[in-house]
Amino acid sequence: MNPEPEQAEPKAEPKAPQRRTGVPVWRTGKPDAVLAAAVDAARTAIEGIAKASEIGDHLAARTEGDRVVTHLFESRLPGYLGWQWYAVLTRNSRSKVITVNELGLLPSEDSILAPEWVPWAERVRPEDAQEQDVQEQDQQEAPGEASAGSETEPDTETAADAEAEPGAETAADAEAESGVEAQSDVEAAPGAQERD
């Protein structure tokens, strides 16, 4: 008879986890009572970088180490839905004086995730559809009208100008030339030289 494997070998005692050198050990034990109760001090510190209306309710107090507590507040800052204001507080041993170490705004898990996708047909509101219908009706009523940005210059050519051969003179050109000739004749008149 073979003994069962569990009975044959003595049980090994579990080993304690070995510490890696250079890696800090974070204690997340019982929070410091003085720092955990300093919610008002944390809120006042955050009001130094944000408006009071942008700071929401107190969410939590986390212990970061010996005499180090982080207070988290809801953010009401527009565009930062789900974010949290934080204030890291600390104090010296045997002292009741609280020191603010750090302030800021952190994203939460809810703020990083994109909202669930909604198809376009379900996102369209009734008023959006009405505006689109009005625009389509306006386009159908005036199909031949030019748009406001594409005005054309009026034609300066007359029908006679368009029918004339490219090398032929038009009536307007002939009148302009005869006026120039008449003026030069006046200048060449014998009385014009005597006045000088």
Short mmCIF file of C-alpha atoms in Angstrom, two decimals, residues 47 50-56 75-78:
data_model
loop_
_atom_site.label_atom_id
_atom_site.label_comp_id
_atom_site.label_asym_id
_atom_site.label_seq_id
_atom_site.Cartn_x
_atom_site.Cartn_y
_atom_site.Cartn_z
CA GLU A 47 -10.55 77.10 -1.71
CA ALA A 50 -10.69 76.94 -6.61
CA LYS A 51 -13.95 78.74 -6.00
CA ALA A 52 -16.04 77.45 -3.10
CA SER A 53 -18.88 76.69 -5.53
CA GLU A 54 -16.58 74.33 -7.49
CA ILE A 55 -15.88 72.16 -4.43
CA GLY A 56 -18.50 69.55 -3.63
CA SER A 75 -15.52 68.44 -8.16
CA ARG A 76 -18.28 70.72 -9.47
CA LEU A 77 -15.94 72.37 -11.94
CA PRO A 78 -17.61 72.61 -15.39
#
